[in-house]
RNA sequence: GCCCGGGUGGCGGAAUUGGUAGACGCAGCAGACUCAAAAUCUGCCGUUCGCAAGGAUGUGCUGGUUCGAUUCCAGUCCCGGGCACCA
């Protein structure tokens, strides 16, 4: 009988709805089980075949658990706030709520087709005020808490205030603010108190850097920034400090780390979280700044310290010549190498160089000027060694040159030279002026580098975010004349030869010498245009010398201080001690800038690369000489603490979580500012609903669009929630909600109240949604207490590994905070976590040619490299294109050969591609505009007039035209087939490309299965006793399915079902005792067909309530095994033996075998290896 | 760059604790049924040498451990994901 899945699905859906089969109660005699998958963000593209992968996998598990007798909670909802809806709104003016609603409807429609066992009565979306009311409420709780290090948990801020009132700051071990007494505390103004408390709150305000795009007047997500410019419009993007909300997740670093041990998550997942948290043990070390900036070079005696036995390339070599004569500014070998080049340059000097040379040569300016002089590895145009001045004449300036010049300048600066540059034109046109400038510089440089003023160093830095983020950073620049670094390798301190600051480091502006000022500014500006990822990924070494020096804490040797982007401000103290011999990045940096690389490792050669292992014994390290890593580390830590140079420190890589966005489509903060103090709205007024805006463009100073709503921002009418009810703010104010810092743009206006105009980030709503499913209608709390106690933590959580860190970490944080504050009774949200891999799309590319608008006179066909490498028959192709183009443009261009073509592969929608071939006709009919680029394009065919496509596997996405819609699959093959095929593709945690072709196999399987129940066109089951064979295959299948579902190996489950059905078909089995349990086994995978047949064979309940079959081992026992017999590991023969046969018997029998003897070639047996039930190996 | 994962036939993948590599399926080839097509069924199907029997070789690459390695170890290349404001 034909399987008509469409009718079956229809009928079964009706039955499910009638009986409300997936409705779950918050109480039951059965044990509970909570199965959850990450809820989707409803994008405009709808679901593609990748989405259901996880949903089906979880659904199978949920159904399995229900068969196993659990009360299963399996809900679904929508993560509905987010950037794409807002961007769409900016483009089209449609309200995000409208598009979101539309998208959700579409998602729901698609989800309903798949046969998922959701309790839809629990559905919600995070953008619903009924939901985000509680997101806001939880935020208030977080805002009103601090982390008490004594109790090791979050507490209400009131416990901190009472500590302050009683004892001032003295009892607080994690003090983040100034020291004060109880009397002081009481004397502080409200604002002063608020400022102090803000440094403890778990949700707090601080300055942080954002991607600022002046062109768009807005802050951009990292995602929206490509190569330093905005993705939309290509405007430059720079880092800018803005006042932001943060969650103090760093306080939970240790608990988040330790909590992992209790969780049943995959090891790689835990590993990723561990690495994110990034706990490392090491030391904070203070390096004093050199009070006398005029001694940039080490004295000979200092140099000697480096001249140990180890093969090294330190100062002693670099400065080899200094003692011989002061104009030896490089080592002898470099000089030898460069001398001929310098001579050559002197002979062929440019006109400009000659002009200058004639004026400055000899002693004309009162100091000896040398030309084409070698310094380090560079040849400089002119130099006065006495005055430490270099004069360079620039020719044509291009990008690369600029960069090289910067590097060159940095090096020369580090050697104590000042560099002045003149352009060719300048010299030619205004020589007098140039000479005057040179004279002035020579004069200035006679009085050596002035040190930065004391005053500068002593001024307190303003309160900055960074201080709040990492306590240790607070001290930097606060009048301390030292640089503090964090290192995990204090044992290598004697190998430190320079220091590097992050480009954002506060100290930079205070220590940079006058002559380096311009360079540093340029460099810092350059870094501002780069993202953190770019900064880390870049192999190119960049940096800039500050002109300042720090002193080695033990040797007092001056260490040059550089700025480089490879040091990140967010990690540690934003400054490092560079140990080039022991760290690859430091090593590369030192090589690049010609800095010394003192070797501190005995018997290790560091000429080619540094030594990062921890096994060598130290040398050239004063009191650490002869010690290994462990002993040296301990001794150094002790020494640091004893001498008060530094201390032991546990550092975390994790930073506090930025919690505000300059966006519209997110939860408004339940916060307003009064006299510069952040205060919370009264809880009973929540939710603060998102007001309508006329435009979704950003506020005047880059704030979110809400900032444009003047009436809403300035709470003139004292209404917290604008209409309908007018309420008096003063009577409703919650007294525990006090104090905070000001949002800078809103500081004016005493007594006025201003709303927070930022909104919460995407992860706000998703950090606690799993709790809401327990009691989605609850109106008096974020979760009903009884429901929370019944369901507890999620037992089985599934989602993409792309969320492995962010979402999972934030959810764990919120859970822990809610637990600490006594609202829930568990402190880990997800007991078991499974990652599904991605289903990737197969993008199809067809070769395309476009005429460039500017027709050049080159008379050539231009073929870009990537095309050339993809198509190997270019000659033929080129000819073809030339012909095509000539034909097409005949008469329009006088010179046909002057056409310039650009070839590139263009994406075409997968639905028009069958295998490799593009159906060009339907493409043209259905997508007439989409593929017109600015020029005219020609799709290129091969010689058979076919449009052949190249395939590339990438993320499935609308913009890549590679989306396969599950609806189409279901319409064509049915939901059960679709479900099983998705599972059959491979292990669920693996990413794999979608290929529709394979679905036929599963479709065939289900038809075969269906036909087992029918003879002719009638459903007939036999009640006869099953044969041993039939029983065996059933029990094998039960065993395999049960085990594999628990392992989530659904692909092998499908294989086993196929094996089973193939066998039963061969046996022509239609016995009830075999097929009925099989229906239950198959139900989690194919719920429609099994539900239908279950009813058809006479059951009145739903198949989902049938208990899962159990297998009986006795049907599976084998009594013999066919052993592969290997000689020297190579299988040669198979021999069957009873499983309980004696080894000696087997050995005898094997050795007597003809084949075995043949392969033993008469050699004596060395060893006989026998593994029962596995194999035999004869070693000769 | 750093962190995590992956690499096995034309394709998706299977292989228990280190024990017969390629289960199951797709595609392909041959055949049966049919007037024909579809559907269905049967057989073949890593590469290579060979008429065959049979042999050699084969799990990204290079080594190592082992009687035996897809599996363990070291190194290396390539691909995917994440890297803190996409979700």
PDB file of C-alpha atoms in Angstrom, chain A residues 171-419:
ATOM      1  CA  UNK A 171      36.500  45.235  56.760  1.00  0.00           C
ATOM      2  CA  UNK A 172      36.371  44.861  53.016  1.00  0.00           C
ATOM      3  CA  UNK A 173      38.997  42.543  51.644  1.00  0.00           C
ATOM      4  CA  UNK A 174      38.294  43.161  47.975  1.00  0.00           C
ATOM      5  CA  UNK A 175      38.350  46.920  48.387  1.00  0.00           C
ATOM      6  CA  UNK A 176      38.030  48.624  45.064  1.00  0.00           C
ATOM      7  CA  UNK A 177      37.792  52.180  46.241  1.00  0.00           C
ATOM      8  CA  UNK A 178      39.658  54.575  48.457  1.00  0.00           C
ATOM      9  CA  UNK A 179      40.180  53.878  52.165  1.00  0.00           C
ATOM     10  CA  UNK A 180      37.775  55.624  54.529  1.00  0.00           C
ATOM     11  CA  UNK A 181      36.468  55.401  58.063  1.00  0.00           C
ATOM     12  CA  UNK A 182      32.927  55.007  59.290  1.00  0.00           C
ATOM     13  CA  UNK A 183      32.948  58.679  60.162  1.00  0.00           C
ATOM     14  CA  UNK A 184      34.172  59.541  56.686  1.00  0.00           C
ATOM     15  CA  UNK A 185      31.408  57.452  55.174  1.00  0.00           C
ATOM     16  CA  UNK A 186      28.759  59.364  57.010  1.00  0.00           C
ATOM     17  CA  UNK A 187      30.309  62.644  55.966  1.00  0.00           C
ATOM     18  CA  UNK A 188      30.267  61.721  52.281  1.00  0.00           C
ATOM     19  CA  UNK A 189      27.655  63.267  50.084  1.00  0.00           C
ATOM     20  CA  UNK A 190      25.030  61.074  48.477  1.00  0.00           C
ATOM     21  CA  UNK A 191      26.959  61.270  45.233  1.00  0.00           C
ATOM     22  CA  UNK A 192      30.241  60.347  46.894  1.00  0.00           C
ATOM     23  CA  UNK A 193      28.639  57.360  48.544  1.00  0.00           C
ATOM     24  CA  UNK A 194      27.018  56.382  45.308  1.00  0.00           C
ATOM     25  CA  UNK A 195      30.358  56.521  43.521  1.00  0.00           C
ATOM     26  CA  UNK A 196      31.905  54.208  46.061  1.00  0.00           C
ATOM     27  CA  UNK A 197      29.025  51.746  45.961  1.00  0.00           C
ATOM     28  CA  UNK A 198      29.157  51.710  42.164  1.00  0.00           C
ATOM     29  CA  UNK A 199      32.562  50.133  42.471  1.00  0.00           C
ATOM     30  CA  UNK A 200      31.014  47.157  44.220  1.00  0.00           C
ATOM     31  CA  UNK A 201      27.692  46.644  42.474  1.00  0.00           C
ATOM     32  CA  UNK A 202      27.401  43.517  40.339  1.00  0.00           C
ATOM     33  CA  UNK A 203      25.857  45.682  37.631  1.00  0.00           C
ATOM     34  CA  UNK A 204      27.825  48.888  37.359  1.00  0.00           C
ATOM     35  CA  UNK A 205      28.675  51.798  35.143  1.00  0.00           C
ATOM     36  CA  UNK A 206      32.135  52.382  33.760  1.00  0.00           C
ATOM     37  CA  UNK A 207      33.864  53.721  30.699  1.00  0.00           C
ATOM     38  CA  UNK A 208      34.769  51.243  28.039  1.00  0.00           C
ATOM     39  CA  UNK A 209      35.920  51.312  24.490  1.00  0.00           C
ATOM     40  CA  UNK A 210      33.423  50.808  21.730  1.00  0.00           C
ATOM     41  CA  UNK A 211      33.679  50.725  17.970  1.00  0.00           C
ATOM     42  CA  UNK A 212      32.732  54.246  17.088  1.00  0.00           C
ATOM     43  CA  UNK A 213      31.801  55.075  13.547  1.00  0.00           C
ATOM     44  CA  UNK A 214      31.699  58.792  12.983  1.00  0.00           C
ATOM     45  CA  UNK A 215      30.290  58.355   9.484  1.00  0.00           C
ATOM     46  CA  UNK A 216      27.186  56.565  10.744  1.00  0.00           C
ATOM     47  CA  UNK A 217      27.176  58.403  14.057  1.00  0.00           C
ATOM     48  CA  UNK A 218      26.796  55.140  15.857  1.00  0.00           C
ATOM     49  CA  UNK A 219      28.487  52.370  17.761  1.00  0.00           C
ATOM     50  CA  UNK A 220      29.050  49.217  15.781  1.00  0.00           C
ATOM     51  CA  UNK A 221      29.237  45.573  16.748  1.00  0.00           C
ATOM     52  CA  UNK A 222      32.525  43.858  15.981  1.00  0.00           C
ATOM     53  CA  UNK A 223      30.558  42.013  13.389  1.00  0.00           C
ATOM     54  CA  UNK A 224      29.743  45.187  11.532  1.00  0.00           C
ATOM     55  CA  UNK A 225      33.351  46.276  11.313  1.00  0.00           C
ATOM     56  CA  UNK A 226      35.440  44.907   8.480  1.00  0.00           C
ATOM     57  CA  UNK A 227      39.072  45.913   8.124  1.00  0.00           C
ATOM     58  CA  UNK A 228      38.669  49.004  10.222  1.00  0.00           C
ATOM     59  CA  UNK A 229      35.688  50.388   8.337  1.00  0.00           C
ATOM     60  CA  UNK A 230      31.957  49.911   8.732  1.00  0.00           C
ATOM     61  CA  UNK A 231      30.450  47.049   6.818  1.00  0.00           C
ATOM     62  CA  UNK A 232      27.680  49.341   5.634  1.00  0.00           C
ATOM     63  CA  UNK A 233      29.089  52.363   3.868  1.00  0.00           C
ATOM     64  CA  UNK A 234      32.757  51.733   4.505  1.00  0.00           C
ATOM     65  CA  UNK A 235      33.194  54.548   6.998  1.00  0.00           C
ATOM     66  CA  UNK A 236      36.222  54.517   9.265  1.00  0.00           C
ATOM     67  CA  UNK A 237      35.713  53.019  12.707  1.00  0.00           C
ATOM     68  CA  UNK A 238      37.737  53.948  15.759  1.00  0.00           C
ATOM     69  CA  UNK A 239      37.791  52.957  19.387  1.00  0.00           C
ATOM     70  CA  UNK A 240      36.045  55.427  21.617  1.00  0.00           C
ATOM     71  CA  UNK A 241      35.434  55.455  25.334  1.00  0.00           C
ATOM     72  CA  UNK A 242      31.802  55.502  26.364  1.00  0.00           C
ATOM     73  CA  UNK A 243      30.014  55.045  29.629  1.00  0.00           C
ATOM     74  CA  UNK A 244      28.589  51.553  29.705  1.00  0.00           C
ATOM     75  CA  UNK A 245      26.870  49.096  31.987  1.00  0.00           C
ATOM     76  CA  UNK A 246      28.831  46.045  33.042  1.00  0.00           C
ATOM     77  CA  UNK A 247      28.115  42.850  34.922  1.00  0.00           C
ATOM     78  CA  UNK A 248      30.835  42.035  37.387  1.00  0.00           C
ATOM     79  CA  UNK A 249      31.252  38.466  36.184  1.00  0.00           C
ATOM     80  CA  UNK A 250      34.911  38.489  37.228  1.00  0.00           C
ATOM     81  CA  UNK A 251      33.810  38.106  40.835  1.00  0.00           C
ATOM     82  CA  UNK A 252      32.381  34.746  39.845  1.00  0.00           C
ATOM     83  CA  UNK A 253      35.434  33.625  37.884  1.00  0.00           C
ATOM     84  CA  UNK A 254      36.464  31.018  40.407  1.00  0.00           C
ATOM     85  CA  UNK A 255      32.983  29.656  40.963  1.00  0.00           C
ATOM     86  CA  UNK A 256      32.290  29.519  37.235  1.00  0.00           C
ATOM     87  CA  UNK A 257      35.495  27.590  36.858  1.00  0.00           C
ATOM     88  CA  UNK A 258      34.872  25.183  39.703  1.00  0.00           C
ATOM     89  CA  UNK A 259      31.238  24.697  38.771  1.00  0.00           C
ATOM     90  CA  UNK A 260      32.334  23.111  35.523  1.00  0.00           C
ATOM     91  CA  UNK A 261      33.575  20.086  37.424  1.00  0.00           C
ATOM     92  CA  UNK A 262      30.053  19.206  38.464  1.00  0.00           C
ATOM     93  CA  UNK A 263      28.616  19.350  34.958  1.00  0.00           C
ATOM     94  CA  UNK A 264      28.019  16.640  32.407  1.00  0.00           C
ATOM     95  CA  UNK A 265      29.283  18.628  29.456  1.00  0.00           C
ATOM     96  CA  UNK A 266      31.675  17.548  26.797  1.00  0.00           C
ATOM     97  CA  UNK A 267      35.291  18.046  27.750  1.00  0.00           C
ATOM     98  CA  UNK A 268      36.045  20.449  24.865  1.00  0.00           C
ATOM     99  CA  UNK A 269      33.138  22.623  25.960  1.00  0.00           C
ATOM    100  CA  UNK A 270      34.424  22.810  29.478  1.00  0.00           C
ATOM    101  CA  UNK A 271      37.878  23.437  28.125  1.00  0.00           C
ATOM    102  CA  UNK A 272      36.634  26.384  26.097  1.00  0.00           C
ATOM    103  CA  UNK A 273      34.994  27.872  29.161  1.00  0.00           C
ATOM    104  CA  UNK A 274      38.109  27.298  31.232  1.00  0.00           C
ATOM    105  CA  UNK A 275      40.194  29.032  28.622  1.00  0.00           C
ATOM    106  CA  UNK A 276      37.766  31.900  28.446  1.00  0.00           C
ATOM    107  CA  UNK A 277      37.910  32.355  32.183  1.00  0.00           C
ATOM    108  CA  UNK A 278      41.644  31.948  31.806  1.00  0.00           C
ATOM    109  CA  UNK A 279      42.901  31.516  35.321  1.00  0.00           C
ATOM    110  CA  UNK A 280      46.643  31.852  35.583  1.00  0.00           C
ATOM    111  CA  UNK A 281      48.969  32.034  38.516  1.00  0.00           C
ATOM    112  CA  UNK A 282      51.866  34.400  38.481  1.00  0.00           C
ATOM    113  CA  UNK A 283      53.074  37.645  39.920  1.00  0.00           C
ATOM    114  CA  UNK A 284      52.490  41.340  39.788  1.00  0.00           C
ATOM    115  CA  UNK A 285      55.848  43.068  39.467  1.00  0.00           C
ATOM    116  CA  UNK A 286      56.546  46.766  39.700  1.00  0.00           C
ATOM    117  CA  UNK A 287      59.197  48.340  37.525  1.00  0.00           C
ATOM    118  CA  UNK A 288      60.210  51.824  38.588  1.00  0.00           C
ATOM    119  CA  UNK A 289      60.440  54.402  35.888  1.00  0.00           C
ATOM    120  CA  UNK A 290      63.900  55.731  35.238  1.00  0.00           C
ATOM    121  CA  UNK A 291      63.955  59.086  37.016  1.00  0.00           C
ATOM    122  CA  UNK A 292      66.802  60.176  34.784  1.00  0.00           C
ATOM    123  CA  UNK A 293      65.667  59.803  31.235  1.00  0.00           C
ATOM    124  CA  UNK A 294      68.974  60.930  29.870  1.00  0.00           C
ATOM    125  CA  UNK A 295      70.816  57.655  30.086  1.00  0.00           C
ATOM    126  CA  UNK A 296      69.306  55.609  27.325  1.00  0.00           C
ATOM    127  CA  UNK A 297      72.269  53.363  26.861  1.00  0.00           C
ATOM    128  CA  UNK A 298      73.589  50.900  29.343  1.00  0.00           C
ATOM    129  CA  UNK A 299      77.042  51.363  30.703  1.00  0.00           C
ATOM    130  CA  UNK A 300      79.765  48.887  29.813  1.00  0.00           C
ATOM    131  CA  UNK A 301      79.521  47.325  33.234  1.00  0.00           C
ATOM    132  CA  UNK A 302      75.829  46.688  32.762  1.00  0.00           C
ATOM    133  CA  UNK A 303      76.564  45.112  29.456  1.00  0.00           C
ATOM    134  CA  UNK A 304      78.911  42.680  31.074  1.00  0.00           C
ATOM    135  CA  UNK A 305      76.049  41.177  32.967  1.00  0.00           C
ATOM    136  CA  UNK A 306      74.769  39.816  29.718  1.00  0.00           C
ATOM    137  CA  UNK A 307      78.020  38.371  28.558  1.00  0.00           C
ATOM    138  CA  UNK A 308      77.559  34.974  30.139  1.00  0.00           C
ATOM    139  CA  UNK A 309      78.391  31.655  28.608  1.00  0.00           C
ATOM    140  CA  UNK A 310      75.142  31.272  26.746  1.00  0.00           C
ATOM    141  CA  UNK A 311      75.155  32.019  23.086  1.00  0.00           C
ATOM    142  CA  UNK A 312      73.474  35.346  22.974  1.00  0.00           C
ATOM    143  CA  UNK A 313      72.809  38.348  20.898  1.00  0.00           C
ATOM    144  CA  UNK A 314      72.387  41.072  23.437  1.00  0.00           C
ATOM    145  CA  UNK A 315      73.720  44.526  23.925  1.00  0.00           C
ATOM    146  CA  UNK A 316      77.278  43.389  24.093  1.00  0.00           C
ATOM    147  CA  UNK A 317      77.202  42.560  20.416  1.00  0.00           C
ATOM    148  CA  UNK A 318      74.922  45.271  19.212  1.00  0.00           C
ATOM    149  CA  UNK A 319      76.987  47.948  20.842  1.00  0.00           C
ATOM    150  CA  UNK A 320      80.265  46.313  20.100  1.00  0.00           C
ATOM    151  CA  UNK A 321      81.737  49.363  18.494  1.00  0.00           C
ATOM    152  CA  UNK A 322      80.843  52.022  20.982  1.00  0.00           C
ATOM    153  CA  UNK A 323      84.027  51.686  22.930  1.00  0.00           C
ATOM    154  CA  UNK A 324      86.183  51.975  19.871  1.00  0.00           C
ATOM    155  CA  UNK A 325      84.910  55.249  18.540  1.00  0.00           C
ATOM    156  CA  UNK A 326      81.772  57.220  19.021  1.00  0.00           C
ATOM    157  CA  UNK A 327      80.851  57.172  15.334  1.00  0.00           C
ATOM    158  CA  UNK A 328      80.707  53.390  15.293  1.00  0.00           C
ATOM    159  CA  UNK A 329      77.001  53.086  15.457  1.00  0.00           C
ATOM    160  CA  UNK A 330      76.628  49.527  14.346  1.00  0.00           C
ATOM    161  CA  UNK A 331      78.473  46.267  14.757  1.00  0.00           C
ATOM    162  CA  UNK A 332      81.356  45.486  12.464  1.00  0.00           C
ATOM    163  CA  UNK A 333      79.691  42.785  10.390  1.00  0.00           C
ATOM    164  CA  UNK A 334      76.655  44.922   9.608  1.00  0.00           C
ATOM    165  CA  UNK A 335      78.917  47.798   8.799  1.00  0.00           C
ATOM    166  CA  UNK A 336      80.917  45.656   6.425  1.00  0.00           C
ATOM    167  CA  UNK A 337      77.779  44.500   4.715  1.00  0.00           C
ATOM    168  CA  UNK A 338      76.249  47.922   4.332  1.00  0.00           C
ATOM    169  CA  UNK A 339      79.344  49.934   3.540  1.00  0.00           C
ATOM    170  CA  UNK A 340      79.293  49.311  -0.227  1.00  0.00           C
ATOM    171  CA  UNK A 341      75.619  50.242  -0.375  1.00  0.00           C
ATOM    172  CA  UNK A 342      76.276  53.443   1.525  1.00  0.00           C
ATOM    173  CA  UNK A 343      79.075  54.309  -0.862  1.00  0.00           C
ATOM    174  CA  UNK A 344      76.859  53.645  -3.819  1.00  0.00           C
ATOM    175  CA  UNK A 345      74.179  55.906  -2.338  1.00  0.00           C
ATOM    176  CA  UNK A 346      76.700  58.671  -1.790  1.00  0.00           C
ATOM    177  CA  UNK A 347      77.723  58.554  -5.416  1.00  0.00           C
ATOM    178  CA  UNK A 348      74.184  58.585  -6.691  1.00  0.00           C
ATOM    179  CA  UNK A 349      72.685  61.088  -4.305  1.00  0.00           C
ATOM    180  CA  UNK A 350      69.517  62.873  -5.303  1.00  0.00           C
ATOM    181  CA  UNK A 351      69.421  66.525  -6.203  1.00  0.00           C
ATOM    182  CA  UNK A 352      67.834  67.371  -2.879  1.00  0.00           C
ATOM    183  CA  UNK A 353      70.423  65.425  -0.923  1.00  0.00           C
ATOM    184  CA  UNK A 354      73.194  67.167  -2.760  1.00  0.00           C
ATOM    185  CA  UNK A 355      71.713  70.596  -2.065  1.00  0.00           C
ATOM    186  CA  UNK A 356      71.729  69.891   1.648  1.00  0.00           C
ATOM    187  CA  UNK A 357      75.096  68.216   1.645  1.00  0.00           C
ATOM    188  CA  UNK A 358      76.721  71.287   0.194  1.00  0.00           C
ATOM    189  CA  UNK A 359      75.460  73.381   3.065  1.00  0.00           C
ATOM    190  CA  UNK A 360      76.040  71.015   5.968  1.00  0.00           C
ATOM    191  CA  UNK A 361      79.164  69.101   4.997  1.00  0.00           C
ATOM    192  CA  UNK A 362      82.163  69.214   7.240  1.00  0.00           C
ATOM    193  CA  UNK A 363      81.712  71.405  10.250  1.00  0.00           C
ATOM    194  CA  UNK A 364      79.736  74.188   8.589  1.00  0.00           C
ATOM    195  CA  UNK A 365      76.909  74.064  11.116  1.00  0.00           C
ATOM    196  CA  UNK A 366      79.215  73.756  14.075  1.00  0.00           C
ATOM    197  CA  UNK A 367      78.941  70.006  14.297  1.00  0.00           C
ATOM    198  CA  UNK A 368      80.270  67.167  12.198  1.00  0.00           C
ATOM    199  CA  UNK A 369      77.601  65.909   9.791  1.00  0.00           C
ATOM    200  CA  UNK A 370      78.022  62.506   8.180  1.00  0.00           C
ATOM    201  CA  UNK A 371      76.054  61.289   5.221  1.00  0.00           C
ATOM    202  CA  UNK A 372      74.845  57.768   4.320  1.00  0.00           C
ATOM    203  CA  UNK A 373      75.931  56.617   7.715  1.00  0.00           C
ATOM    204  CA  UNK A 374      75.127  53.179   9.055  1.00  0.00           C
ATOM    205  CA  UNK A 375      73.221  53.085  12.343  1.00  0.00           C
ATOM    206  CA  UNK A 376      72.085  49.655  13.508  1.00  0.00           C
ATOM    207  CA  UNK A 377      71.016  48.004  10.320  1.00  0.00           C
ATOM    208  CA  UNK A 378      69.869  51.226   8.686  1.00  0.00           C
ATOM    209  CA  UNK A 379      71.651  53.729   6.507  1.00  0.00           C
ATOM    210  CA  UNK A 380      70.594  57.254   7.364  1.00  0.00           C
ATOM    211  CA  UNK A 381      70.877  60.169   4.983  1.00  0.00           C
ATOM    212  CA  UNK A 382      72.606  62.648   7.330  1.00  0.00           C
ATOM    213  CA  UNK A 383      73.541  62.451  10.951  1.00  0.00           C
ATOM    214  CA  UNK A 384      75.150  64.509  13.642  1.00  0.00           C
ATOM    215  CA  UNK A 385      76.306  61.912  16.098  1.00  0.00           C
ATOM    216  CA  UNK A 386      77.320  64.544  18.595  1.00  0.00           C
ATOM    217  CA  UNK A 387      73.886  66.139  18.603  1.00  0.00           C
ATOM    218  CA  UNK A 388      72.025  62.880  18.129  1.00  0.00           C
ATOM    219  CA  UNK A 389      70.166  64.275  15.169  1.00  0.00           C
ATOM    220  CA  UNK A 390      69.312  62.460  11.960  1.00  0.00           C
ATOM    221  CA  UNK A 391      68.125  64.236   8.851  1.00  0.00           C
ATOM    222  CA  UNK A 392      66.247  62.199   6.287  1.00  0.00           C
ATOM    223  CA  UNK A 393      65.116  63.255   2.850  1.00  0.00           C
ATOM    224  CA  UNK A 394      62.030  61.482   1.564  1.00  0.00           C
ATOM    225  CA  UNK A 395      61.354  60.728  -2.038  1.00  0.00           C
ATOM    226  CA  UNK A 396      57.986  59.543  -3.167  1.00  0.00           C
ATOM    227  CA  UNK A 397      55.843  58.510  -0.278  1.00  0.00           C
ATOM    228  CA  UNK A 398      53.723  55.429  -0.473  1.00  0.00           C
ATOM    229  CA  UNK A 399      51.997  53.332   2.148  1.00  0.00           C
ATOM    230  CA  UNK A 400      54.735  50.782   2.573  1.00  0.00           C
ATOM    231  CA  UNK A 401      57.356  53.435   2.808  1.00  0.00           C
ATOM    232  CA  UNK A 402      55.496  55.144   5.617  1.00  0.00           C
ATOM    233  CA  UNK A 403      55.403  51.964   7.572  1.00  0.00           C
ATOM    234  CA  UNK A 404      59.045  51.240   7.044  1.00  0.00           C
ATOM    235  CA  UNK A 405      59.906  54.766   8.021  1.00  0.00           C
ATOM    236  CA  UNK A 406      57.943  54.379  11.229  1.00  0.00           C
ATOM    237  CA  UNK A 407      59.871  51.265  12.118  1.00  0.00           C
ATOM    238  CA  UNK A 408      63.126  52.885  11.206  1.00  0.00           C
ATOM    239  CA  UNK A 409      62.311  55.933  13.243  1.00  0.00           C
ATOM    240  CA  UNK A 410      61.347  53.824  16.228  1.00  0.00           C
ATOM    241  CA  UNK A 411      64.650  52.071  16.142  1.00  0.00           C
ATOM    242  CA  UNK A 412      66.667  55.227  15.698  1.00  0.00           C
ATOM    243  CA  UNK A 413      64.751  56.831  18.529  1.00  0.00           C
ATOM    244  CA  UNK A 414      65.508  53.895  20.722  1.00  0.00           C
ATOM    245  CA  UNK A 415      69.148  54.531  19.960  1.00  0.00           C
ATOM    246  CA  UNK A 416      68.687  58.049  21.279  1.00  0.00           C
ATOM    247  CA  UNK A 417      68.534  59.841  17.947  1.00  0.00           C
ATOM    248  CA  UNK A 418      65.984  62.354  16.918  1.00  0.00           C
ATOM    249  CA  UNK A 419      64.862  62.093  13.313  1.00  0.00           C
TER     250      UNK A 419
END
